[in-house]
Coordinates of C-alpha atoms in Angstrom, one line a residue:
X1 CA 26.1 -9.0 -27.9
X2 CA 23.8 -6.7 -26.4
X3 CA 25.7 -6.5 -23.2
X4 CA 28.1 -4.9 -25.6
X5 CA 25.5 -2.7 -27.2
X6 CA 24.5 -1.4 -23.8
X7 CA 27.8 -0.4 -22.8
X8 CA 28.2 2.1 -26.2
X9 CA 25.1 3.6 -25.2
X10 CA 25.3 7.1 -23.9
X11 CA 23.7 7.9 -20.5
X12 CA 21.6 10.2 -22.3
X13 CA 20.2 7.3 -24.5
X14 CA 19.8 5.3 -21.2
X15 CA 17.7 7.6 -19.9
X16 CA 14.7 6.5 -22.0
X17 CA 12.8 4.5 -20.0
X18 CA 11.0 2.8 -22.7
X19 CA 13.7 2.0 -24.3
X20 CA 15.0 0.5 -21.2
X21 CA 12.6 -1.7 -21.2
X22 CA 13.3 -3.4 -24.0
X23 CA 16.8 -4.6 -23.0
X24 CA 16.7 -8.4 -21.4
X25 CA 19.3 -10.5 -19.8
X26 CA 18.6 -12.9 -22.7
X27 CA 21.9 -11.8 -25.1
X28 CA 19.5 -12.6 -28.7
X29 CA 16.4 -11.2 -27.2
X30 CA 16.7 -7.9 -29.3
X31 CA 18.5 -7.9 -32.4
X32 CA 20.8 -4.7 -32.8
X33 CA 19.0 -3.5 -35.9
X34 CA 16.0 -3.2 -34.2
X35 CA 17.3 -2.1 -30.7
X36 CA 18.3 0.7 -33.1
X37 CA 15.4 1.8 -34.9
X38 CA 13.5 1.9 -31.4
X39 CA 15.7 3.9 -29.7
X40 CA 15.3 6.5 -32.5
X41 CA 11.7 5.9 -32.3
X42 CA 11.5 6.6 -28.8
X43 CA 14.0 9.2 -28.5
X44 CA 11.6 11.3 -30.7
X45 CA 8.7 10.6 -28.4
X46 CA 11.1 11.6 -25.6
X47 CA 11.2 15.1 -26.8
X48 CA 7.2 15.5 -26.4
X49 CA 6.6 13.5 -23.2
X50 CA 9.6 14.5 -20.7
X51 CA 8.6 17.0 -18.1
X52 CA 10.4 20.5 -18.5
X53 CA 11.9 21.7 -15.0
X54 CA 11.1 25.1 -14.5
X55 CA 12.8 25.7 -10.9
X56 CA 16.0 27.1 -9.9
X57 CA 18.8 25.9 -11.2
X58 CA 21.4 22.9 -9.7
X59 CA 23.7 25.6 -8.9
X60 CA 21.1 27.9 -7.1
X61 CA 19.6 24.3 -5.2
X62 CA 23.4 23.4 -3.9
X63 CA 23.9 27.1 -2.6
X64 CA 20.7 27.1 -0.6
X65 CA 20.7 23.7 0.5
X66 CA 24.3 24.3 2.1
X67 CA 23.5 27.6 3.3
X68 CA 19.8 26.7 5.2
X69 CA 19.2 23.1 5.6
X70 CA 21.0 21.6 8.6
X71 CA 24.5 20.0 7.5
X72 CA 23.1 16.2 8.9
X73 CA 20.8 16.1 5.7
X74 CA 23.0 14.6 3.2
X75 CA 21.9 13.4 -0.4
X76 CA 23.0 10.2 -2.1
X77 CA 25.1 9.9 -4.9
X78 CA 28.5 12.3 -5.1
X79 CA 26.6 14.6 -7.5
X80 CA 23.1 14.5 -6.0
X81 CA 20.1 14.1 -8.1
X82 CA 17.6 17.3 -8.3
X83 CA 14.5 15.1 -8.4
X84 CA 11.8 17.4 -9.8
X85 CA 8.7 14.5 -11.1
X86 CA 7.6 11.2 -10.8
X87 CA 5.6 8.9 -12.4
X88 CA 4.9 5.2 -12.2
X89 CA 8.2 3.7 -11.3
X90 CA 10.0 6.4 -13.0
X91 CA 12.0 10.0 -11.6
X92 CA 12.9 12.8 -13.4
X93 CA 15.8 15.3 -12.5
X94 CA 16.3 17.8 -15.1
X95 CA 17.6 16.2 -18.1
X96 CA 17.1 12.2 -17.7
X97 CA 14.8 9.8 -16.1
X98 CA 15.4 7.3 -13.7
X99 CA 14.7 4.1 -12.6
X100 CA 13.3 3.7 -9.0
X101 CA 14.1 0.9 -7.7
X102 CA 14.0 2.1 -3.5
X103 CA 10.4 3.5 -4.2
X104 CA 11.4 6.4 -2.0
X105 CA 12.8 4.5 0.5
X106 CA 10.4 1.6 0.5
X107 CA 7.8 4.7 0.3
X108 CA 6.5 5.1 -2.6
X109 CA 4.0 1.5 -2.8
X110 CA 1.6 1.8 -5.6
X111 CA 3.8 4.4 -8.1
X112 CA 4.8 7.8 -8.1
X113 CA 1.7 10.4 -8.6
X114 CA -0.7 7.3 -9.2
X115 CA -4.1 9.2 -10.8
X116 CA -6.1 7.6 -8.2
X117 CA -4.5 8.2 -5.1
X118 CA -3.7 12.2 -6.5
X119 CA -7.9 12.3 -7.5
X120 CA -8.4 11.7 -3.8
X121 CA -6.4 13.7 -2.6
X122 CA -7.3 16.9 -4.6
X123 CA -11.1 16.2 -4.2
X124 CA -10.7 15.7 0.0
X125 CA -8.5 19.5 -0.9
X126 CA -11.4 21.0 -2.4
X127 CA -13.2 20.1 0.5
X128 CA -12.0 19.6 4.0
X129 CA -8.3 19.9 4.6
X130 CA -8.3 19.9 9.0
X131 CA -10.5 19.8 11.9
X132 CA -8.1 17.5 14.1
X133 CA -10.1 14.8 15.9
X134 CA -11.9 16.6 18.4
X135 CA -15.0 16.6 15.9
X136 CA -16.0 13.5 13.9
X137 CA -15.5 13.6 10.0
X138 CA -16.6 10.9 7.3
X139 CA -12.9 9.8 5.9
X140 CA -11.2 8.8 9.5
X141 CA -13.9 5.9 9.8
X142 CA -13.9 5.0 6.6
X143 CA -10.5 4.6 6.1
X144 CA -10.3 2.6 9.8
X145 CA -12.7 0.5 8.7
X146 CA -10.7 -0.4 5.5
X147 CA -7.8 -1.0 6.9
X148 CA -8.5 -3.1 10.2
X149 CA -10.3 -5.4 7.4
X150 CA -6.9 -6.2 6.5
X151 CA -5.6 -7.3 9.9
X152 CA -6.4 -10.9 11.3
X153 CA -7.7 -12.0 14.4
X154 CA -8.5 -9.5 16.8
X155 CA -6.5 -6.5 15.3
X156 CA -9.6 -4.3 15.0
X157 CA -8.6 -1.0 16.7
X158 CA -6.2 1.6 15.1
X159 CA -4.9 4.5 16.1
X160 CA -3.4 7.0 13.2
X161 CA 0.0 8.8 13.6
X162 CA 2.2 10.5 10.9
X163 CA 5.2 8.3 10.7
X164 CA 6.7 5.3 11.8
X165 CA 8.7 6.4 14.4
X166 CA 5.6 7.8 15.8
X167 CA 4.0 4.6 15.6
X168 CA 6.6 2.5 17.4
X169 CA 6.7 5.6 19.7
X170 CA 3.3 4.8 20.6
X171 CA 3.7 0.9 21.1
X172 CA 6.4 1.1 23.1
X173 CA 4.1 3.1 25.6
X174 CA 0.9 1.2 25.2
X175 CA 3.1 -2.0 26.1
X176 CA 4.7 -0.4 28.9
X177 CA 1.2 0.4 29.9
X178 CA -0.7 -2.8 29.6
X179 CA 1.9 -5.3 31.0
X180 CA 3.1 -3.0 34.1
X181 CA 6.6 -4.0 32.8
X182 CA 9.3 -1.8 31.8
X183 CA 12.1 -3.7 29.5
X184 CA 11.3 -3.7 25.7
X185 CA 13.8 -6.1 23.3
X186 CA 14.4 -5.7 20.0
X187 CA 17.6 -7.3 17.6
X188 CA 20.7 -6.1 17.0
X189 CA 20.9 -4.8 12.8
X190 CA 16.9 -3.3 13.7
X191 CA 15.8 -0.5 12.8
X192 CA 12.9 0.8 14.3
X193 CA 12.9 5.3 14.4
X194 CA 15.2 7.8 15.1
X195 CA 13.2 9.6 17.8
X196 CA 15.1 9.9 21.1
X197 CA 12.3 7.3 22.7
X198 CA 12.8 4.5 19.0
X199 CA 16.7 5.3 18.9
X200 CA 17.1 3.3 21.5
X201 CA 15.1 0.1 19.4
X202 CA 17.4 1.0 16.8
X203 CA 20.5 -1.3 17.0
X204 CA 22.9 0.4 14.6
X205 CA 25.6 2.6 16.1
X206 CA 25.6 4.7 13.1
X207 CA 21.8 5.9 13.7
X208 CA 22.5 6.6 17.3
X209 CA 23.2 9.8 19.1
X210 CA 25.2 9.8 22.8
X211 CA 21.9 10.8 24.6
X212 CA 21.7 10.1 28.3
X213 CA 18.7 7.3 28.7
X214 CA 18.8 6.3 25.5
X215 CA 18.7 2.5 26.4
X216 CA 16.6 2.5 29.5
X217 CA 14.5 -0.3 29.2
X218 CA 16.0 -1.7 26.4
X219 CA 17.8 -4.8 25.5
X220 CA 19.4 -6.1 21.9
X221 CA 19.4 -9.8 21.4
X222 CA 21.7 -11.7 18.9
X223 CA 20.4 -11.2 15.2
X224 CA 19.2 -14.4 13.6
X225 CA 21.0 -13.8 10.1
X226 CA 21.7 -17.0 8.6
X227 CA 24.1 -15.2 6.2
X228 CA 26.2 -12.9 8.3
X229 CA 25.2 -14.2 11.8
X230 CA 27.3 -17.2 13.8
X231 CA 25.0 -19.8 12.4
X232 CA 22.8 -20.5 8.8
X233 CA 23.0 -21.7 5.8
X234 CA 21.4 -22.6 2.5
X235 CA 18.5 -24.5 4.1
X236 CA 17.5 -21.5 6.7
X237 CA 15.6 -18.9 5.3
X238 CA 12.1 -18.3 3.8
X239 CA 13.2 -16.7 0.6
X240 CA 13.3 -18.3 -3.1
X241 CA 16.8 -17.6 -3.1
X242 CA 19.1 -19.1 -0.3
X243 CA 22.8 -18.1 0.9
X244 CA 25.6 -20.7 -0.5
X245 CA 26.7 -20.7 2.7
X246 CA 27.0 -24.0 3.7
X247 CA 25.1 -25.6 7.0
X248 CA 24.2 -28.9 8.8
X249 CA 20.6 -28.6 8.5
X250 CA 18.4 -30.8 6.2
X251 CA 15.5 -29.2 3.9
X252 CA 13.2 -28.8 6.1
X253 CA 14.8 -28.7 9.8
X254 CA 16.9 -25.5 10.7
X255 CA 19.2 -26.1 13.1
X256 CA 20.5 -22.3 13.2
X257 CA 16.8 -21.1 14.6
X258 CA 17.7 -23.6 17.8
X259 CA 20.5 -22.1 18.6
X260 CA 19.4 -18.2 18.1
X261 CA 16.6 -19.0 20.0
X262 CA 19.0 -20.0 23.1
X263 CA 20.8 -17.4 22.7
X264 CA 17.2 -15.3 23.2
X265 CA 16.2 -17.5 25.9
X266 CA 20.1 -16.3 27.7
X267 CA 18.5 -12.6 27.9
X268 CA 15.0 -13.9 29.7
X269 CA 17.9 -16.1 32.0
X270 CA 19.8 -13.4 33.2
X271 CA 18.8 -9.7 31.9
X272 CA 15.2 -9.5 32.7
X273 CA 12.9 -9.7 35.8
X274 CA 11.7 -13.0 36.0
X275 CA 8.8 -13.6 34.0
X276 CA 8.3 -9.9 33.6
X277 CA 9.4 -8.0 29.8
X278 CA 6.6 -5.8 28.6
X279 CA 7.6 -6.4 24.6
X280 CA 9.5 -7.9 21.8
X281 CA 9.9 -5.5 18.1
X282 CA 10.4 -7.2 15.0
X283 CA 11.0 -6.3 11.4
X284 CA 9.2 -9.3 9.7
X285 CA 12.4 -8.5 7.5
X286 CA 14.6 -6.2 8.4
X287 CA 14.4 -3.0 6.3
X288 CA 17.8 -0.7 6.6
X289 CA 19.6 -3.9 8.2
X290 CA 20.4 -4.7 4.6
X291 CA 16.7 -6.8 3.9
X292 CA 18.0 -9.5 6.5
X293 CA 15.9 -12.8 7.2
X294 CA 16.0 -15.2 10.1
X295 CA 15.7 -18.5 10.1
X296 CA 12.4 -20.5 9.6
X297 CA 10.4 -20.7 13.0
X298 CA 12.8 -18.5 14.7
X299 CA 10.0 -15.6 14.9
X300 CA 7.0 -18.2 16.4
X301 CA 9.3 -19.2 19.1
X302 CA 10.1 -15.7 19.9
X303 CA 6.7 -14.7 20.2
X304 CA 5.5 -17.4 22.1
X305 CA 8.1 -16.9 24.8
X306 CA 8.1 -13.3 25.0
X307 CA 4.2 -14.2 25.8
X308 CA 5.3 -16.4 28.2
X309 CA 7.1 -13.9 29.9
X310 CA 4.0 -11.5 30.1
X311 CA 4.9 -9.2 26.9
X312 CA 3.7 -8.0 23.9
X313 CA 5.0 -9.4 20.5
X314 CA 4.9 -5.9 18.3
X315 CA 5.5 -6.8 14.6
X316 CA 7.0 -3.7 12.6
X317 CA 5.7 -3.5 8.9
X318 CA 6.8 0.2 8.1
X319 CA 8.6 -1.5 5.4
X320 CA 7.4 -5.0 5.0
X321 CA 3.4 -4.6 4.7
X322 CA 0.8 -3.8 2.0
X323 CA 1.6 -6.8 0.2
X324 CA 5.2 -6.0 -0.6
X325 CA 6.5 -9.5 0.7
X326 CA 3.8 -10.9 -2.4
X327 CA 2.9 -14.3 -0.5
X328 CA 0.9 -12.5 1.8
X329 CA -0.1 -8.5 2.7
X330 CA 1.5 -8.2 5.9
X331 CA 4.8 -9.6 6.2
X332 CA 4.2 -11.2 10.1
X333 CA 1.9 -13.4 8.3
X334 CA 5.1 -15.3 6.6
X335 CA 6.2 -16.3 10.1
X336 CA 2.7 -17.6 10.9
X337 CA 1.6 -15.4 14.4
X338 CA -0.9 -12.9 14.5
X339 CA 1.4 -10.0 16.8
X340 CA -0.6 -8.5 19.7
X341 CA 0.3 -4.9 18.3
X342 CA 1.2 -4.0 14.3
X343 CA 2.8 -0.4 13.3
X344 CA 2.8 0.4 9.6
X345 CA 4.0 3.7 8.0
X346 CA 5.8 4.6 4.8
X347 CA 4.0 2.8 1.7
X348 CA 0.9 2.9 3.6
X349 CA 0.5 6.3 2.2
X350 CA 2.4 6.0 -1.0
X351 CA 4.7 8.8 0.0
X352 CA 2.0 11.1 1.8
X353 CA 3.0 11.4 5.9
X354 CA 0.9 8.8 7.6
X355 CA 1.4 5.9 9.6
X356 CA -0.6 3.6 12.2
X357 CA -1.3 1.0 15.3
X358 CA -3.3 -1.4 14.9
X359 CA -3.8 -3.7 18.5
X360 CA -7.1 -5.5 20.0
X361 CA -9.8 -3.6 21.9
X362 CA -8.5 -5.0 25.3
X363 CA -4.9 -3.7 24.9
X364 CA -5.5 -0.3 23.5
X365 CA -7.9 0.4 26.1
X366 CA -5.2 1.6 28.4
X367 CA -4.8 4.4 26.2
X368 CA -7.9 5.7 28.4
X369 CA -6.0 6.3 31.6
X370 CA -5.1 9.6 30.6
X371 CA -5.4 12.0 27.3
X372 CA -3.6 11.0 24.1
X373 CA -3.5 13.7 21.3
X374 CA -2.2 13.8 18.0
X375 CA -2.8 16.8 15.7
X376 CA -2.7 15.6 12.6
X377 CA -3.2 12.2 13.1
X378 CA -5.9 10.7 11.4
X379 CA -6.8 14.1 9.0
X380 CA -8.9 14.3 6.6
X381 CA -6.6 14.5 3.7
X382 CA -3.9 11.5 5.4
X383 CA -7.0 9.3 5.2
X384 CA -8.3 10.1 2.1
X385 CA -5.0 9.0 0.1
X386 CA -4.6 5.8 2.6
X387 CA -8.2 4.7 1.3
X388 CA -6.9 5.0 -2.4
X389 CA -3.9 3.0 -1.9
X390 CA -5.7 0.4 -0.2
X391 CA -7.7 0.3 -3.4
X392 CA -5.1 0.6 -5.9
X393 CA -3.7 -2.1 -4.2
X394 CA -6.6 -4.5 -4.7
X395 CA -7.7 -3.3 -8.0
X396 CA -4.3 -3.5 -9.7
X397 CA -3.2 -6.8 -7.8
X398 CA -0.1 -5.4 -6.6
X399 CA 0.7 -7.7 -4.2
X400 CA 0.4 -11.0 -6.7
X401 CA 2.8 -8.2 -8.8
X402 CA 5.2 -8.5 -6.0
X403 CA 5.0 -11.7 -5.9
X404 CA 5.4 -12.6 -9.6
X405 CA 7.6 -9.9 -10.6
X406 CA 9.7 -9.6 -7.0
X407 CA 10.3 -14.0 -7.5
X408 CA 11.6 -13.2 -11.0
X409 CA 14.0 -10.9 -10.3
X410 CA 15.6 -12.6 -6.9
X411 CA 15.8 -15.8 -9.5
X412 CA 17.8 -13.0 -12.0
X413 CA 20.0 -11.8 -9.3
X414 CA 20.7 -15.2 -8.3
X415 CA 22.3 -15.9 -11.8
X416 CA 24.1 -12.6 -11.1
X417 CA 25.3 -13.8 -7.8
X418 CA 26.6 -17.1 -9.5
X419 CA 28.5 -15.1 -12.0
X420 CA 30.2 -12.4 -10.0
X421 CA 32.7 -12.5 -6.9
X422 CA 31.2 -9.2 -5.7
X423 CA 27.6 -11.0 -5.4
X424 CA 27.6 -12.8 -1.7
X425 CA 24.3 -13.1 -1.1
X426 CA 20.6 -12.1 -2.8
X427 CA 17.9 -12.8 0.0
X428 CA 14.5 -11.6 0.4
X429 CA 10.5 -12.2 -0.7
X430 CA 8.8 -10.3 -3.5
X431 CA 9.7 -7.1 -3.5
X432 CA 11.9 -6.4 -0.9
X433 CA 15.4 -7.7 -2.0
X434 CA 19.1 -7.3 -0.8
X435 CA 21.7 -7.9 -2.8
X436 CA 25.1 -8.2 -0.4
X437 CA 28.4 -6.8 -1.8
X438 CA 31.1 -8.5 -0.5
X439 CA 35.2 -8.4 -0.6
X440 CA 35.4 -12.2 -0.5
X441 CA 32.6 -15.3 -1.1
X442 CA 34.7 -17.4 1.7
X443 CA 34.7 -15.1 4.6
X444 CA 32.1 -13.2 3.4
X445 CA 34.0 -9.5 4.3
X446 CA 32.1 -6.7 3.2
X447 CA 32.7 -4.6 0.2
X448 CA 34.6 -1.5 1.3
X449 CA 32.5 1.6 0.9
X450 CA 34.8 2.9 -2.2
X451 CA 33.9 -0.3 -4.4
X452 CA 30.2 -0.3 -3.7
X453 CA 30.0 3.4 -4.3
X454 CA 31.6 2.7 -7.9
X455 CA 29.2 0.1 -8.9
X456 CA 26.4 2.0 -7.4
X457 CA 27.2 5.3 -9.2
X458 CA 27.5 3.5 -11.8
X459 CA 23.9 2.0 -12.0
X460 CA 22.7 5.5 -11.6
X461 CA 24.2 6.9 -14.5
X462 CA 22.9 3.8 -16.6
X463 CA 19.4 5.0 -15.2
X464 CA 18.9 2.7 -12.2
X465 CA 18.5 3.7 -8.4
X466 CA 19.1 1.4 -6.0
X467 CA 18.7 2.0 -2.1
X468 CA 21.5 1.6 0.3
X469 CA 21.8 -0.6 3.5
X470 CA 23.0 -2.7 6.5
X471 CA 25.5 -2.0 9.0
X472 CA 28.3 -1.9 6.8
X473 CA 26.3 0.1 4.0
X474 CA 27.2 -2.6 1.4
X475 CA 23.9 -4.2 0.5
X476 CA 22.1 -2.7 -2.3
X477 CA 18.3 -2.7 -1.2
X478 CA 16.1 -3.0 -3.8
X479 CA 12.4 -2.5 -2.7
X480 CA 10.4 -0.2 -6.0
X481 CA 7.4 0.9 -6.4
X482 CA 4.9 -2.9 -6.0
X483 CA 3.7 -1.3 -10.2
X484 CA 7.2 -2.6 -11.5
X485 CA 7.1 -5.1 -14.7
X486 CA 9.4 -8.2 -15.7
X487 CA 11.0 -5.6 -18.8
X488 CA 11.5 -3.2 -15.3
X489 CA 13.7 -6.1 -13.8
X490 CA 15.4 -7.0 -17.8
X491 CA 16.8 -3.5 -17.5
X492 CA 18.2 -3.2 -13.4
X493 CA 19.6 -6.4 -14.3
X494 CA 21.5 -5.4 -17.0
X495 CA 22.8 -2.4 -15.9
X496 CA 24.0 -4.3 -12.9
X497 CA 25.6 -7.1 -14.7
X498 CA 27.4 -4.4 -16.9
X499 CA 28.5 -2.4 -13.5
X500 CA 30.0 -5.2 -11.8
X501 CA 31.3 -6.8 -15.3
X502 CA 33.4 -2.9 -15.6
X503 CA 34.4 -3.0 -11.9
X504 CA 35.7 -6.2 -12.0
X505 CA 37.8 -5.4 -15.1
X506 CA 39.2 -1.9 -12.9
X507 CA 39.9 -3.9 -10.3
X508 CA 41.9 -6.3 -12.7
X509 CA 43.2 -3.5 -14.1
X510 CA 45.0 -2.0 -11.2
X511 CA 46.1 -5.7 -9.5

């Protein structure tokens, strides 16, 4: 019954965040009486809290984004969203709100304008914006201090970037450096940058440019994915939620990480110096790829034989760290290594521009053979908010959130993928989830770009965002800000179940 009530509901209604919440896959869980009266109720508050936008008008945005802004920055959505506020896990464009459920792109970690990280960043405003480190000043040392107390092992020396490009950028050289060894792998579906030096990391044809050079140094080994992939199946990955795709392995033996790893073990054989690679990149999981996971052990193997070779393992936690994964803060940690070189960006600033290396003393000491600059790497006011979201992190146990919230969903999306066709696969840990649109269960052929749109458009005007990914751009990535709640999850849910439940009537429609 109330999957029926939802669907009367105007998007206007929908936009009511609180409201939202109160809708639950459970079909009694709200009686419609009720459901009633507290929409009223909180379409009246609506009126006093939602933020008035006081810009320039859609029209007037369009025109000026079309006429100045070069024609490769493209928006989501076939009417784009003029996103003018945010708050908590919520967006606001001029007339609904929204909810964020790709946290910016895997961005936004502790919430939109959270009153603690904004309170340190206006009081580090008021007074010290810039010096650039070639003067000491209090916030860079604090804030290193904070944040190597974070890393295991040896991982106490960091050095602060802007981005994550930037920081693989600058791992790629200081393994290059400290080996003596040029040739750098990474996996086919990564995604590591789209600088002209991390483009050639990146293994997706659709992020790369036809640049001369672009893959010097640089090899792409077979992707582990135990959904997609040659081999895997139901007993292979570290998720609460396992593919249906059938396999030989038993519970606790994967037989699909044996034979990925050979097919690793083929590059060392016959694409690499002997004994000589200067560095592996992973994605603990693998963030635009379409939240893809590899098979248990595959990743401690890996490392321990790119070691072997005389490289660098280099774990890449632009998307996966500061607790998103929920069992533990830094994704790497779920594959049980400690890497010899960490990069981090995105939610380590909760939106602001900042991003990070973290290595031991021994390896970043190479750094010393000549000058390394970075203007705004390490300012005052990048620091500053990465101290608060540390914090806010701790203080408001956002990574037990992930967990607990994160688990509960993947075990809702499971019933989702159980009762639609469309549904392939739901894979991932805490809160950073992939839901895999497909044409067909059996063969597991992607959704073609026209379907997924529909059912993703359609979630947006219901008042959900989801993120877009993997190769085929038919996985809805889900990864919000870590602040989310179980009535958060009732809602996407439901507006999910009721997209899918009206494109699979279309589609029977025009059979």
């Amino acid at each position: 019954m109330l999957l029926m009530n939802l669907r009367t509901l105007s998007a206007r209604a929908l936009r009511d965040r609180t409201l939202c919440r109160m809708l639950t896959t459970q079909p009694n869980a709200q009686r419609p009486e009720s459901l009633k009266q507290h929409r009223q109720q909180q379409q009246h508050q609506l009126q006093h809290d939602f933020p008035a936008y006081k810009g320039q008008s859609y029209d007037e945005v369009v025109k000026l984004r079309k006429q100045y802004l070069t024609p490769n920055v493209t928006s989501y959505y076939k009417k784009p969203l003029l996103i003018h506020k945010g708050r908590g896990a919520q967006l606001f464009d001029q007339e609904k709100s929204y909810l964020d459920m790709f946290g910016g792109i895997v961005t936004v970690s502790v919430g939109h304008c959270h009153p603690k990280v904004n309170a340190a960043l206006e009081e580090q405003m008021r007074s010290l914006w810039h010096t650039t480190n070639i003067y000491m000043h209090p916030k860079l040392h604090e804030y290193a201090e904070k944040l190597v107390a974070k890393m295991p092992g040896d991982l106490k020396n960091v050095y602060f970037v802007n981005s994550g490009s930037e920081a693989n950028d600058l791992a790629m050289v200081i393994a290059r450096l400290y080996t003596g060894n040029h040739d750098i792998i990474s996996f086919r579906n990564a995604y590591h940058g789209a600088s002209p030096y991390t483009m050639g990391l990146t293994a997706h044809s659709t992020w790369r440019y036809p640049l001369p050079g672009l893959n010097s140094g640089i090899l792409h080994a077979m992707n582990p994915d135990p959904y997609t992939g040659i081999w895997g199946g139901k007993q292979c990955r570290d998720s609460p939620v396992q593919t249906t795709r059938n396999c030989d392995c038993q519970e606790n033996e994967c037989k699909a990480t044996d034979k990925y790893y050979d097919q690793l073990e083929q590059i060392f054989k016959y694409s690499l110096p002997r004994g000589k690679v200067a560095a592996m990149f992973a994605e603990s999981i693998q963030g635009v790829g379409g939240t893809v996971q590899y098979p248990k052990g595959y990743i401690k193997r890996a490392a321990e034989l790119v070691r072997a070779n005389g490289g660098l393992f280099i774990s890449d936690e632009v998307q996966s760290g500061f607790g998103r994964t929920g069992e533990h803060y830094w994704g790497f940690e779920g594959h049980d290594i400690v890497p010899d070189i960490v990069t981090m960006a995105k939610g380590i600033g909760n939106g602001f521009p900042i991003g990070a290396v973290v290595t031991t003393r021994k390896i970043a000491d190479v750094l010393s053979q000549a000058l390394h600059f970075n203007t705004f790497g390490g300012n005052p006011l990048a620091c500053a908010v990465g101290i608060a979201v540390l914090d806010v992190i701790d203080e408001e146990e956002l990574q037990k959130n992930s967990l607990d919230v994160g688990s509960y969903m993947l075990k809702g999306l499971e019933k989702l993928r159980d009762k639609h066709d469309v549904i392939g696969d739901v894979r991932g840990k805490g809160l950073m989830i992939g839901v895999e649109l497909v044409a067909d269960k059996e063969t597991r052929q992607h959704l073609s770009a026209p379907h997924f749109v529909d059912i993703w458009e359609m979630c947006k005007d219901m008042g959900v965002l989801f993120g877009r990914g993997g190769l085929n751009a038919n996985v809805l990535r889900i990864k919000p800000p870590m602040c989310i709640t179980k009535a958060d999850v009732d809602f996407s849910l439901q507006v999910l179940d009721t997209a899918l439940s009206k494109h699979s009537e279309k589609a029977r429609q025009n059979c």
